[in-house]
Coordinates of C-alpha atoms in Angstrom, one line a residue:
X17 CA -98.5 92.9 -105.3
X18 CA -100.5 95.3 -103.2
X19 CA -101.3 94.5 -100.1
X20 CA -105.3 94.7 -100.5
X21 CA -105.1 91.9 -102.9
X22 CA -102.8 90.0 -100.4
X23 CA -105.4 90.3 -97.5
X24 CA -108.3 89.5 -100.2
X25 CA -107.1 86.6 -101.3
X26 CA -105.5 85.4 -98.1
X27 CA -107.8 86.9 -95.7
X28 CA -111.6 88.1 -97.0
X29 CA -111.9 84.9 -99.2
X30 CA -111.0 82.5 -97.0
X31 CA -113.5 84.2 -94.5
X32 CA -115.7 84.5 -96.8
X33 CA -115.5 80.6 -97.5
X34 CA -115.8 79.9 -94.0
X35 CA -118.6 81.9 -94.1
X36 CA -120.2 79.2 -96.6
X37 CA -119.3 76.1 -94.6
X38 CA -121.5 77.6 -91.9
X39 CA -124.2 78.6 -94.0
X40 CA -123.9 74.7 -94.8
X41 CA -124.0 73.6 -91.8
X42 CA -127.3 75.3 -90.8
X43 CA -129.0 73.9 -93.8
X44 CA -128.2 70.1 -92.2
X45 CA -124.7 69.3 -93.9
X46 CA -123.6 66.5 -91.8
X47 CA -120.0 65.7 -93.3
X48 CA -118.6 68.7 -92.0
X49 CA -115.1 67.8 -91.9
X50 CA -115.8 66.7 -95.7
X51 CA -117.8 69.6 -96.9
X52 CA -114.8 72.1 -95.4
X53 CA -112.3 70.6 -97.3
X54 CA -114.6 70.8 -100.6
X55 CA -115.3 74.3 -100.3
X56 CA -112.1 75.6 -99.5
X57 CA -110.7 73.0 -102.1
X58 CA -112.9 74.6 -104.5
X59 CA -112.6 77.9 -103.5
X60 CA -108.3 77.5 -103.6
X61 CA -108.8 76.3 -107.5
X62 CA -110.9 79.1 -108.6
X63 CA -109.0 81.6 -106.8
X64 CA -105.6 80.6 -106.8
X65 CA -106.1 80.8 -110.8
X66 CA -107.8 84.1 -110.6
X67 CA -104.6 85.3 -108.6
X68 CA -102.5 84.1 -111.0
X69 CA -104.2 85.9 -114.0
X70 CA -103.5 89.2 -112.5
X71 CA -99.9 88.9 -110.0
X72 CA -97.4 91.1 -110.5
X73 CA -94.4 89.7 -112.3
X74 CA -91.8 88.1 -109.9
X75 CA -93.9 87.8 -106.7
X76 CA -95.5 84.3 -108.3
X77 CA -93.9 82.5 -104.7
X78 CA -96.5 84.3 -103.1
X79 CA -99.1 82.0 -104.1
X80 CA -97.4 79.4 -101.3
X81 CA -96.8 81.9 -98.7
X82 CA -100.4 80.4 -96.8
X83 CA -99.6 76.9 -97.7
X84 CA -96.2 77.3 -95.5
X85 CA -97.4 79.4 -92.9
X86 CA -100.2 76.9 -92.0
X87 CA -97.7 73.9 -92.6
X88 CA -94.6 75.8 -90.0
X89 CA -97.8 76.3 -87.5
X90 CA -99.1 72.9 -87.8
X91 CA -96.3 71.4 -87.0
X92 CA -95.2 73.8 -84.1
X93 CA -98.6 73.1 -82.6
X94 CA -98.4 69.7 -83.0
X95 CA -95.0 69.3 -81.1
X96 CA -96.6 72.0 -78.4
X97 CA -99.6 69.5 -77.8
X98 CA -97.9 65.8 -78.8
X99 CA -100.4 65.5 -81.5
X100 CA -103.6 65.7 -79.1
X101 CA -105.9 68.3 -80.2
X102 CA -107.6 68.7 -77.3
X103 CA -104.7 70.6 -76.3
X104 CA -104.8 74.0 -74.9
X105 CA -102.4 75.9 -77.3
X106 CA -104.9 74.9 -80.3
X107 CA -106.5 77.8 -79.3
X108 CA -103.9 80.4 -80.4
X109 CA -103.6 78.1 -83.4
X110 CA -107.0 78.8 -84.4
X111 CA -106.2 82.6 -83.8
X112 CA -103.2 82.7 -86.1
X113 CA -105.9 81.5 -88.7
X114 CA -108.6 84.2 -87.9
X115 CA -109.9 84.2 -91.6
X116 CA -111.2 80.7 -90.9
X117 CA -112.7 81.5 -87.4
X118 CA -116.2 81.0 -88.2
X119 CA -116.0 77.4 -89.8
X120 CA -113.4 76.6 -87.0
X121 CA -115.8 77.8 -84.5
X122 CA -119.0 75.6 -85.9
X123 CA -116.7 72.5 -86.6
X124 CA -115.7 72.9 -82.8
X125 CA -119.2 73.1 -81.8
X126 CA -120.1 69.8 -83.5
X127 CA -116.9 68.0 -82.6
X128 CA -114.9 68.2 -85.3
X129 CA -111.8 69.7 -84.6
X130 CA -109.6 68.1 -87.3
X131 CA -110.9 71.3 -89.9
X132 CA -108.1 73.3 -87.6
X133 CA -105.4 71.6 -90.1
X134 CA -107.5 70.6 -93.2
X135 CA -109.8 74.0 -93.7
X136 CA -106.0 76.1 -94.5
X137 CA -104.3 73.2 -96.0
X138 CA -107.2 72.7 -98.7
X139 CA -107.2 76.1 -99.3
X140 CA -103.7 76.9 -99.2
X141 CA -102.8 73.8 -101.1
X142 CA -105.4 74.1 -104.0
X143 CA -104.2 77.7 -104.4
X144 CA -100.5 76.4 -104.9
X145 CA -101.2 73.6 -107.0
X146 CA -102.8 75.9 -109.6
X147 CA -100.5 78.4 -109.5
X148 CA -97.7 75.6 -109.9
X149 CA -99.8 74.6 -112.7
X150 CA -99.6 77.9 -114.5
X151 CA -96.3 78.5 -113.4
X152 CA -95.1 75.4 -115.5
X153 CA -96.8 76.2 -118.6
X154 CA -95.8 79.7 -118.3
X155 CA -92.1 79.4 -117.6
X156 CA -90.8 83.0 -119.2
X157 CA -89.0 85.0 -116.5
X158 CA -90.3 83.2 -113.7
X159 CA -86.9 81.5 -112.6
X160 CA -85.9 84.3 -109.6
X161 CA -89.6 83.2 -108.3
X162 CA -89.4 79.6 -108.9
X163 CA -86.5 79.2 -106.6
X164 CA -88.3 81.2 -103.9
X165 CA -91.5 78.7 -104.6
X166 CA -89.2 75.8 -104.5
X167 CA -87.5 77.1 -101.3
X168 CA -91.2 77.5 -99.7
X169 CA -92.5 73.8 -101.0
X170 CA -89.2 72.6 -99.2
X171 CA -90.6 74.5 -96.1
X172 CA -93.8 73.0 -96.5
X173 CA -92.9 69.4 -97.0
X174 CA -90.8 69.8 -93.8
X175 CA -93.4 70.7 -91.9
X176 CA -95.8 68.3 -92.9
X177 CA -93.4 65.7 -92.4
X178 CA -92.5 66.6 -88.8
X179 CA -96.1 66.9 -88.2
X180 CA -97.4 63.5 -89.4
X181 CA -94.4 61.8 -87.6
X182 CA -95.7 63.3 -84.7
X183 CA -99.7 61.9 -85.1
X184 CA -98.0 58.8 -86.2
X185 CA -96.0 58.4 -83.3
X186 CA -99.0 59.4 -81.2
X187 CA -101.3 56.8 -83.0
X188 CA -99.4 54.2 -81.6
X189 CA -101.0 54.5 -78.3
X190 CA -103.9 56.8 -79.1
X191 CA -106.3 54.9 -81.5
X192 CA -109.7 56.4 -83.1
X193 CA -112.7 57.7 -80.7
X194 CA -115.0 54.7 -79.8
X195 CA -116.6 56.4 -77.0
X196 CA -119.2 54.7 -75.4
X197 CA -122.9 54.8 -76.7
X198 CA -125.3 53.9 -73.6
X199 CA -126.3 54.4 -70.3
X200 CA -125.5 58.3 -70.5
X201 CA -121.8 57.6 -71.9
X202 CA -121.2 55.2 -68.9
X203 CA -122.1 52.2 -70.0
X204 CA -120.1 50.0 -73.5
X205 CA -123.1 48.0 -73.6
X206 CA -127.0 48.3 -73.6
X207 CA -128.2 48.0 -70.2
X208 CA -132.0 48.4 -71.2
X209 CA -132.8 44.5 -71.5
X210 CA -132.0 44.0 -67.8
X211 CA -133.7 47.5 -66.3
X212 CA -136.7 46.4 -64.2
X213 CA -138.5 49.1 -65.8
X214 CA -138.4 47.5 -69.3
X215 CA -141.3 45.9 -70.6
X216 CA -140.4 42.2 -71.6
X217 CA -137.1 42.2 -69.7
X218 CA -134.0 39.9 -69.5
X219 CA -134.3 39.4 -65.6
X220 CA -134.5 35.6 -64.5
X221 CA -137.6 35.2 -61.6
X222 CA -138.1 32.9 -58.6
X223 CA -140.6 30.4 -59.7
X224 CA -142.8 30.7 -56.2
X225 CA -141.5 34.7 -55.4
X226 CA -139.4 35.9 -53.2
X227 CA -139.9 35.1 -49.1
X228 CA -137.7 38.3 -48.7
X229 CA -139.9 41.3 -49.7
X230 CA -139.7 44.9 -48.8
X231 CA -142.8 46.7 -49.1
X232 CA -142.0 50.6 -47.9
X233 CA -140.8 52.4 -51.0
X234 CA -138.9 54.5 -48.3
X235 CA -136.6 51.4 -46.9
X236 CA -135.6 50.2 -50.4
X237 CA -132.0 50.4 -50.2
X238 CA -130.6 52.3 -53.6
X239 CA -129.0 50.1 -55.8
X240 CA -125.8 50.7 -57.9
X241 CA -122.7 48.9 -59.8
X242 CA -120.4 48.2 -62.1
X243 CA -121.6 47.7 -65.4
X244 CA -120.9 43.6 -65.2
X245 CA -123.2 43.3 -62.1
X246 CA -126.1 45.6 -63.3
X247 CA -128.3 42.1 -64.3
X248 CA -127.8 40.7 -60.9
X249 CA -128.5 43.2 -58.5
X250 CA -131.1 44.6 -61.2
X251 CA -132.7 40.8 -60.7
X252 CA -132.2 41.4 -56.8
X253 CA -134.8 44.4 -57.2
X254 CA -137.0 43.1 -59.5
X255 CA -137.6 40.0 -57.1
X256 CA -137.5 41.7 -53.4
X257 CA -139.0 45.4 -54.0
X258 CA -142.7 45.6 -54.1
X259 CA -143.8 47.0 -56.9
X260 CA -140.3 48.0 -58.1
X261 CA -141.4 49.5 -61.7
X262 CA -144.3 51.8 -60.4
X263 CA -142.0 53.0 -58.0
X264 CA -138.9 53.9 -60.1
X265 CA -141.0 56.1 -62.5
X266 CA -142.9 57.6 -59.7
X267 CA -141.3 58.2 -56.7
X268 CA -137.3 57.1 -56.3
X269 CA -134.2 55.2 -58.5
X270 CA -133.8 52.4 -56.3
X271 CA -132.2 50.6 -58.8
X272 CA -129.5 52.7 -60.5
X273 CA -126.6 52.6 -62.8
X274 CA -123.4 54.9 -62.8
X275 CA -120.5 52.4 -63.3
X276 CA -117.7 51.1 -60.6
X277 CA -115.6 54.5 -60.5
X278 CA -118.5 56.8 -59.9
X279 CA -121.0 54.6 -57.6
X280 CA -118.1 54.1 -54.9
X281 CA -118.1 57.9 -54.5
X282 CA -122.1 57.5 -54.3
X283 CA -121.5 55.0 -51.8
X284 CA -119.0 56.8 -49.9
X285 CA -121.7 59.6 -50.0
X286 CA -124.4 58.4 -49.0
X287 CA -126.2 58.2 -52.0
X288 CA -126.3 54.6 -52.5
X289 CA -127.1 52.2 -50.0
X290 CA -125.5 49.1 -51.7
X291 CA -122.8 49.0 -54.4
X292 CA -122.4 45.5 -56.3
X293 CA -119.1 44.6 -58.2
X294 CA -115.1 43.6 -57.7
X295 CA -113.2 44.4 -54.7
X296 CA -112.4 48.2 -54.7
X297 CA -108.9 49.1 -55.7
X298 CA -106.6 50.9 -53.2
X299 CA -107.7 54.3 -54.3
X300 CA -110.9 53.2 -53.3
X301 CA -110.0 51.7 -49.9
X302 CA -108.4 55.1 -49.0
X303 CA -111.1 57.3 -50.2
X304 CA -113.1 55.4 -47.5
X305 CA -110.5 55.3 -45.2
X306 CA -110.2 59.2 -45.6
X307 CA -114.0 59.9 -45.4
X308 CA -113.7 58.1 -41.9
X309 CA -116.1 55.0 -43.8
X310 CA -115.7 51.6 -43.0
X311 CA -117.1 49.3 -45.7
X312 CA -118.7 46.1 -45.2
X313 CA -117.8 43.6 -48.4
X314 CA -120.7 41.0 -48.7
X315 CA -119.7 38.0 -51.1
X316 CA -122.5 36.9 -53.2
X317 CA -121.5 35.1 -56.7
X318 CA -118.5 34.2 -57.9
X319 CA -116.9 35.3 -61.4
X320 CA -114.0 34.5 -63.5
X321 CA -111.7 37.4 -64.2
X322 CA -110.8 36.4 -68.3
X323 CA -108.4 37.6 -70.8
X324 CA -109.5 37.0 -74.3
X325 CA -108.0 37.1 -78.1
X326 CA -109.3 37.1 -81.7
X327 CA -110.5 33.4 -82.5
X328 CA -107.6 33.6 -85.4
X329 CA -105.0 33.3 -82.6
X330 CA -103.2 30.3 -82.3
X331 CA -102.4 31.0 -78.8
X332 CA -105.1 29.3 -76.7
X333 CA -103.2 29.6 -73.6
X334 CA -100.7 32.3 -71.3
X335 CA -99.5 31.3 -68.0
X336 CA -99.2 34.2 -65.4
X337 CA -95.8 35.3 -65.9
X338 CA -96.8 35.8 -69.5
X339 CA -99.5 38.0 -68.9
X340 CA -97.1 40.0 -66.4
X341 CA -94.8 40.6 -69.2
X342 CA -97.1 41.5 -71.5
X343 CA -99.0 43.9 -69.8
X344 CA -95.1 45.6 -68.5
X345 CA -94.8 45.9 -71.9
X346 CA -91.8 43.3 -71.4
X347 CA -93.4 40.9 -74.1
X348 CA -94.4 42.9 -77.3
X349 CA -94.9 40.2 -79.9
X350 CA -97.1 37.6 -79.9
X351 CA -94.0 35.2 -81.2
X352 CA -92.6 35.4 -77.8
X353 CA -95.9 34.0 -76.1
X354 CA -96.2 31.0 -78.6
X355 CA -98.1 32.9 -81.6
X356 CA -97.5 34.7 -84.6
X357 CA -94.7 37.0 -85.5
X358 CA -97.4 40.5 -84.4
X359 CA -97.0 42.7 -82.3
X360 CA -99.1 42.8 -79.1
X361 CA -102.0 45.5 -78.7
X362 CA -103.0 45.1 -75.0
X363 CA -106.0 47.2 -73.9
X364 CA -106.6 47.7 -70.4
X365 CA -109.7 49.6 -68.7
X366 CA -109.6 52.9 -66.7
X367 CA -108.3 53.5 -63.6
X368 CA -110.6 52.2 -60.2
X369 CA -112.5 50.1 -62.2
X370 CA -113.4 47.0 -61.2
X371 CA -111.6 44.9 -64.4
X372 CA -108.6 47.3 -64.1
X373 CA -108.1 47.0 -60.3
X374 CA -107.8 43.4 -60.3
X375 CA -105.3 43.5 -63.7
X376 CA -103.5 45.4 -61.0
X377 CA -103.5 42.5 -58.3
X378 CA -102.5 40.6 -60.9
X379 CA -99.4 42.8 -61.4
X380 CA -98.3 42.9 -58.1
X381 CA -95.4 45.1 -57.8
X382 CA -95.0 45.1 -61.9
X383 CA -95.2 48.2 -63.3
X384 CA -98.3 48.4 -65.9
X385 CA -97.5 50.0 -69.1
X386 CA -99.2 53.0 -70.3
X387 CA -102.3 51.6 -71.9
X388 CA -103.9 52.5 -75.2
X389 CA -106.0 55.8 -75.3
X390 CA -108.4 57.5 -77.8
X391 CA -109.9 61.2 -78.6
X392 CA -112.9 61.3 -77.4
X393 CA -115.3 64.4 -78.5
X394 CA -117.2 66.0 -75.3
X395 CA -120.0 68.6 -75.7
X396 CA -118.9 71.9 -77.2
X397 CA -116.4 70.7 -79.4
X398 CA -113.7 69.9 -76.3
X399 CA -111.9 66.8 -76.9
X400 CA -110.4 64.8 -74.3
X401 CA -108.1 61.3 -73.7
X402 CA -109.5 58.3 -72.8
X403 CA -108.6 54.9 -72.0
X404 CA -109.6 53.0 -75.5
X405 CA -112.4 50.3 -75.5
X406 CA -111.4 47.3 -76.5
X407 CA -111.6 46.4 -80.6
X408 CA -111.6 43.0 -81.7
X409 CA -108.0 43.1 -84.6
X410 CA -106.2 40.0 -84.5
X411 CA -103.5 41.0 -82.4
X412 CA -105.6 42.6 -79.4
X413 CA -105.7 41.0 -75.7
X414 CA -107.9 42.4 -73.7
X415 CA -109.2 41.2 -70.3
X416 CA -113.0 41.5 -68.2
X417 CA -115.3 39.4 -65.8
X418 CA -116.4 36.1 -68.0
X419 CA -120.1 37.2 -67.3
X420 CA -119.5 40.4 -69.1
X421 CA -117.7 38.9 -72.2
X422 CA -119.8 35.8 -72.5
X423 CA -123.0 37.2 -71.7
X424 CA -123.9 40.9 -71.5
X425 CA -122.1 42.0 -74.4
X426 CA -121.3 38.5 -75.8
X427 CA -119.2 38.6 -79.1
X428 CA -118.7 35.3 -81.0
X429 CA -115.4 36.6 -82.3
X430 CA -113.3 36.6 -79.2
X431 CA -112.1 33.7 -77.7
X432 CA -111.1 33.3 -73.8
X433 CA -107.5 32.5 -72.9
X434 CA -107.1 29.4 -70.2
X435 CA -104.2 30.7 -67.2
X436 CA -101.6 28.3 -66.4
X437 CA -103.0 25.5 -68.7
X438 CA -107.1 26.3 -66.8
X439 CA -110.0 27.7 -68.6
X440 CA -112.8 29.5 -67.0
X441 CA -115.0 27.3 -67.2
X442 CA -117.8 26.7 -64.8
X443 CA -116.1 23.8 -63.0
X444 CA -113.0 25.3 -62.9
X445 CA -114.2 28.8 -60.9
X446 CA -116.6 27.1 -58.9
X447 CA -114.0 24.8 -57.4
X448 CA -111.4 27.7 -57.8
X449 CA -108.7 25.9 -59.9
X450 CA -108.7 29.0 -62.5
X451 CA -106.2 30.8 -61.2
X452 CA -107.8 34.5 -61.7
X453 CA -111.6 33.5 -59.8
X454 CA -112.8 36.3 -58.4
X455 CA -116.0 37.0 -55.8
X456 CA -119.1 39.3 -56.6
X457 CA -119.9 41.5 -53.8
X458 CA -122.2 43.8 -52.3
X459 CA -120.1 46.5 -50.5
X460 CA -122.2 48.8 -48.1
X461 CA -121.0 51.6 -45.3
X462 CA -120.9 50.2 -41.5
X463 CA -122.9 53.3 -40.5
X464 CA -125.7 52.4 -43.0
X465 CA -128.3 52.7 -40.4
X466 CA -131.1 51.8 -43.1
X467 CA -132.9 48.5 -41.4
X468 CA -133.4 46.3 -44.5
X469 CA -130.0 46.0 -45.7
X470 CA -128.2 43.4 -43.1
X471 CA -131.6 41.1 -43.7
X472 CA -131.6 41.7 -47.7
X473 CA -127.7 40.6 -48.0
X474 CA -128.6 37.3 -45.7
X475 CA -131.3 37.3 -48.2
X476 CA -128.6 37.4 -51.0
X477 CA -126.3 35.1 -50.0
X478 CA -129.5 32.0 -49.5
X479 CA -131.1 29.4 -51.9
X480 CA -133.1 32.5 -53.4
X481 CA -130.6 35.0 -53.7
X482 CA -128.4 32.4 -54.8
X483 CA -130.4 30.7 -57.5
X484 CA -130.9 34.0 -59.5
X485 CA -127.4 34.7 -59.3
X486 CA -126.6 31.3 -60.8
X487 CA -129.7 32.0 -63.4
X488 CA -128.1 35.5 -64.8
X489 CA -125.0 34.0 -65.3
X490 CA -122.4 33.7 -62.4
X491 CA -121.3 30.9 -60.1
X492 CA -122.9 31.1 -57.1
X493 CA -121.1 30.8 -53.5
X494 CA -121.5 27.0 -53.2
X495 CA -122.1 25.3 -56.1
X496 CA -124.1 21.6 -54.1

């Protein structure tokens, strides 16, 4: 066969039909990953049949040349990378397939990579599974190219086998993207109902006001947390600064919201005058130490650090060595902690936050495994890893602060674990028999020299302070 037809039928068609997924794409097509693989599904049919009709007898193994050179690749790629496409080398994938460049290039843009396998395949494989087709009912003096088409399909399935093993292996610790939807990608619930600036908010009040109140816009310290303690210093805010609304859409964010990893290094900066959460992990102590910061750790509420199941677990309990185990990765089924014959998907939270630095207390000198991750699309098409939220399947453990789970983002289809025979029960972390009770704090920087802070932590930690703690949902300091 002459070479034009080759590259028109392997090259200006497939660019062609790339061309039309784009074209699709601007007109609002929003199943892009769906609409590629129609086209070029389409497009491999009509094609591939065309082909056919006018090949030069003996070159019919021709027709599953593409098929096997996107298969070899695919699975070369996929070992280069370990199955993650946000990989690097994905790049000189998508070169080796220049014909699909601008579909590959659009899908990228919206975030969906996975047309860098599917866009050839459906092409490639509705163009062989024609010409099979046609090869079968037209069997006279094809056998020399049969064997050469069997010999490729072998190629092909051996490719596509090595590469799914791969994403299979990989999907046992990389689950599906369930990035987070609020507070800027920050946030894994929706903060709005405790902002101060929200008309009709969540925030509990002092029946008679505040005594504490801080009039100059200028001296308000700047507020920010982990995700778990938004309410409560939100509440703070909302009680002690004058006029705290007006002044967050007109002049400064005194009350602000960046989560536990980021709003230490605003702390550590200057930027925030008063961070609220868990202790901070080691990482976090060092950065401080290293920035020649000494921090100040306030105690204001205290909290229950909880691990929680699906209600269809029978186990209702895990003492401490347990959860050592299982979190090692020492214990894998959930037969070997008094349940059901399953194995054990443990989530865990990212590194330096305040959940995930006291899982690491917890551990002590107990290596933590690896914990599950997922693909998470970032603007412009780049994907990156991320440690995976927590999803609610019947043989999932996963741990956070009791307010958090119970409260903010409470979910009647979890079920909190006791420790050691204890549940985290109000009683139980007030008096601090459960095991895993943990204190609120508001950490600020020695050098702070801002004058309201030392009187608005006092302020914290009395009958007021204390009583709206106790109102959004923690234990406060001395429960009388």
């Amino acid at each position: 066969m002459k070479v034009a037809k080759l590259f028109m039928y392997f090259g200006l068609i497939p660019f062609s039909l790339s061309l039309l997924v784009v074209i699709s794409m601007m007109a609002g097509v929003h199943f892009i990953l769906y609409s590629s693989i129609a086209v070029f599904s389409i497009g491999g049919l009509v094609f591939g049949y065309r082909w056919f009709k006018h090949r030069v007898q003996g070159q019919e193994f021709l027709a599953f040349v593409p098929l096997a050179y996107t298969a070899v690749l695919w699975a070369i790629f996929m070992w280069i990378s370990g199955g993650f496409y946000g990989h690097d080398s994905w790049v000189i994938y998508g070169i080796l397939h220049l014909p699909y460049a601008p579909g590959f290039f659009m899908s990228a843009f919206a975030g969906e990579l996975k047309t860098l396998f599917w866009a050839p395949i459906a092409y490639g494989g509705a163009f062989s599974i024609t010409c099979t087709i046609l090869m079968l009912k037209n069997r006279t003096g094809l056998l020399p190219a049969a064997k050469k088409a069997v010999t490729l399909l072998a190629i092909i399935g051996i490719s596509l086998s090595a590469g799914t093993y791969i994403h299979a292996e990989r999907s046992k610790n990389v689950l599906p993207t369930y990035g987070y939807e609020h507070g800027g990608g920050y946030s894994s619930t929706d903060l709005t109902p405790y902002e101060v600036t929200t008309p009709n908010h969540k925030l509990p009040t002092l029946k008679d006001g505040s005594t504490f109140i801080i009039e100059n816009s200028d001296e308000m310290p700047v507020l920010d947390g982990a995700e778990a303690a938004f309410p409560v210093y939100s509440a703070f805010a909302n009680a002690v600064y004058n006029n705290v609304s007006s002044v967050m859409t007109s002049e400064k964010e005194v009350v602000s919201f960046t989560n536990t990893i980021y709003a230490y290094e605003r702390l550590l900066s200057g930027e925030v005058d008063i961070y609220f959460g868990a202790e901070p992990s080691k990482e976090q102590q060092m950065m401080a130490e290293k920035a020649g910061k000494e921090l100040v750790m306030t105690p204001i509420g205290k909290e229950a650090f909880v691990f929680f199941v699906h209600p269809d677990n029978p186990v209702e309990n895990l003492d401490v060595e347990q959860i050592q185990k299982i979190y090692s990765g020492e214990i894998k089924n959930w037969e070997d902690a008094g349940g059901k014959e399953e194995e054990i998907m443990p989530f865990q939270r990212p590194k330096n936050s305040g959940s995930q630095t006291l899982l690491e207390k917890i551990m002590g000198d107990t290596p933590i495994q690896k914990p599950l991750k997922e693909e998470v699309v970032q603007g412009m098409g780049g994907i990156i890893e991320q440690v995976a939220d927590y999803r609610n399947v019947e043989n999932a453990i996963g741990f956070s602060f009791r307010y958090f789970a119970t409260g903010m983002r409470k979910n009647g289809d979890i079920k909190l674990l006791g420790v050691n025979g204890i549940k985290p029960d109000h009683e139980n972390i007030s008096n601090e028999t459960y095991p895993f009770t943990a204190s609120l704090y508001a950490i600020t920087l020695k050098s702070n020299q801002n004058k309201q802070i030392e009187p608005f932590l006092h302020w914290m930690q009395g009958p007021e302070g204390q009583e709206l703690v106790e109102e959004v949902g923690y234990v406060k300091l001395t429960d009388q």
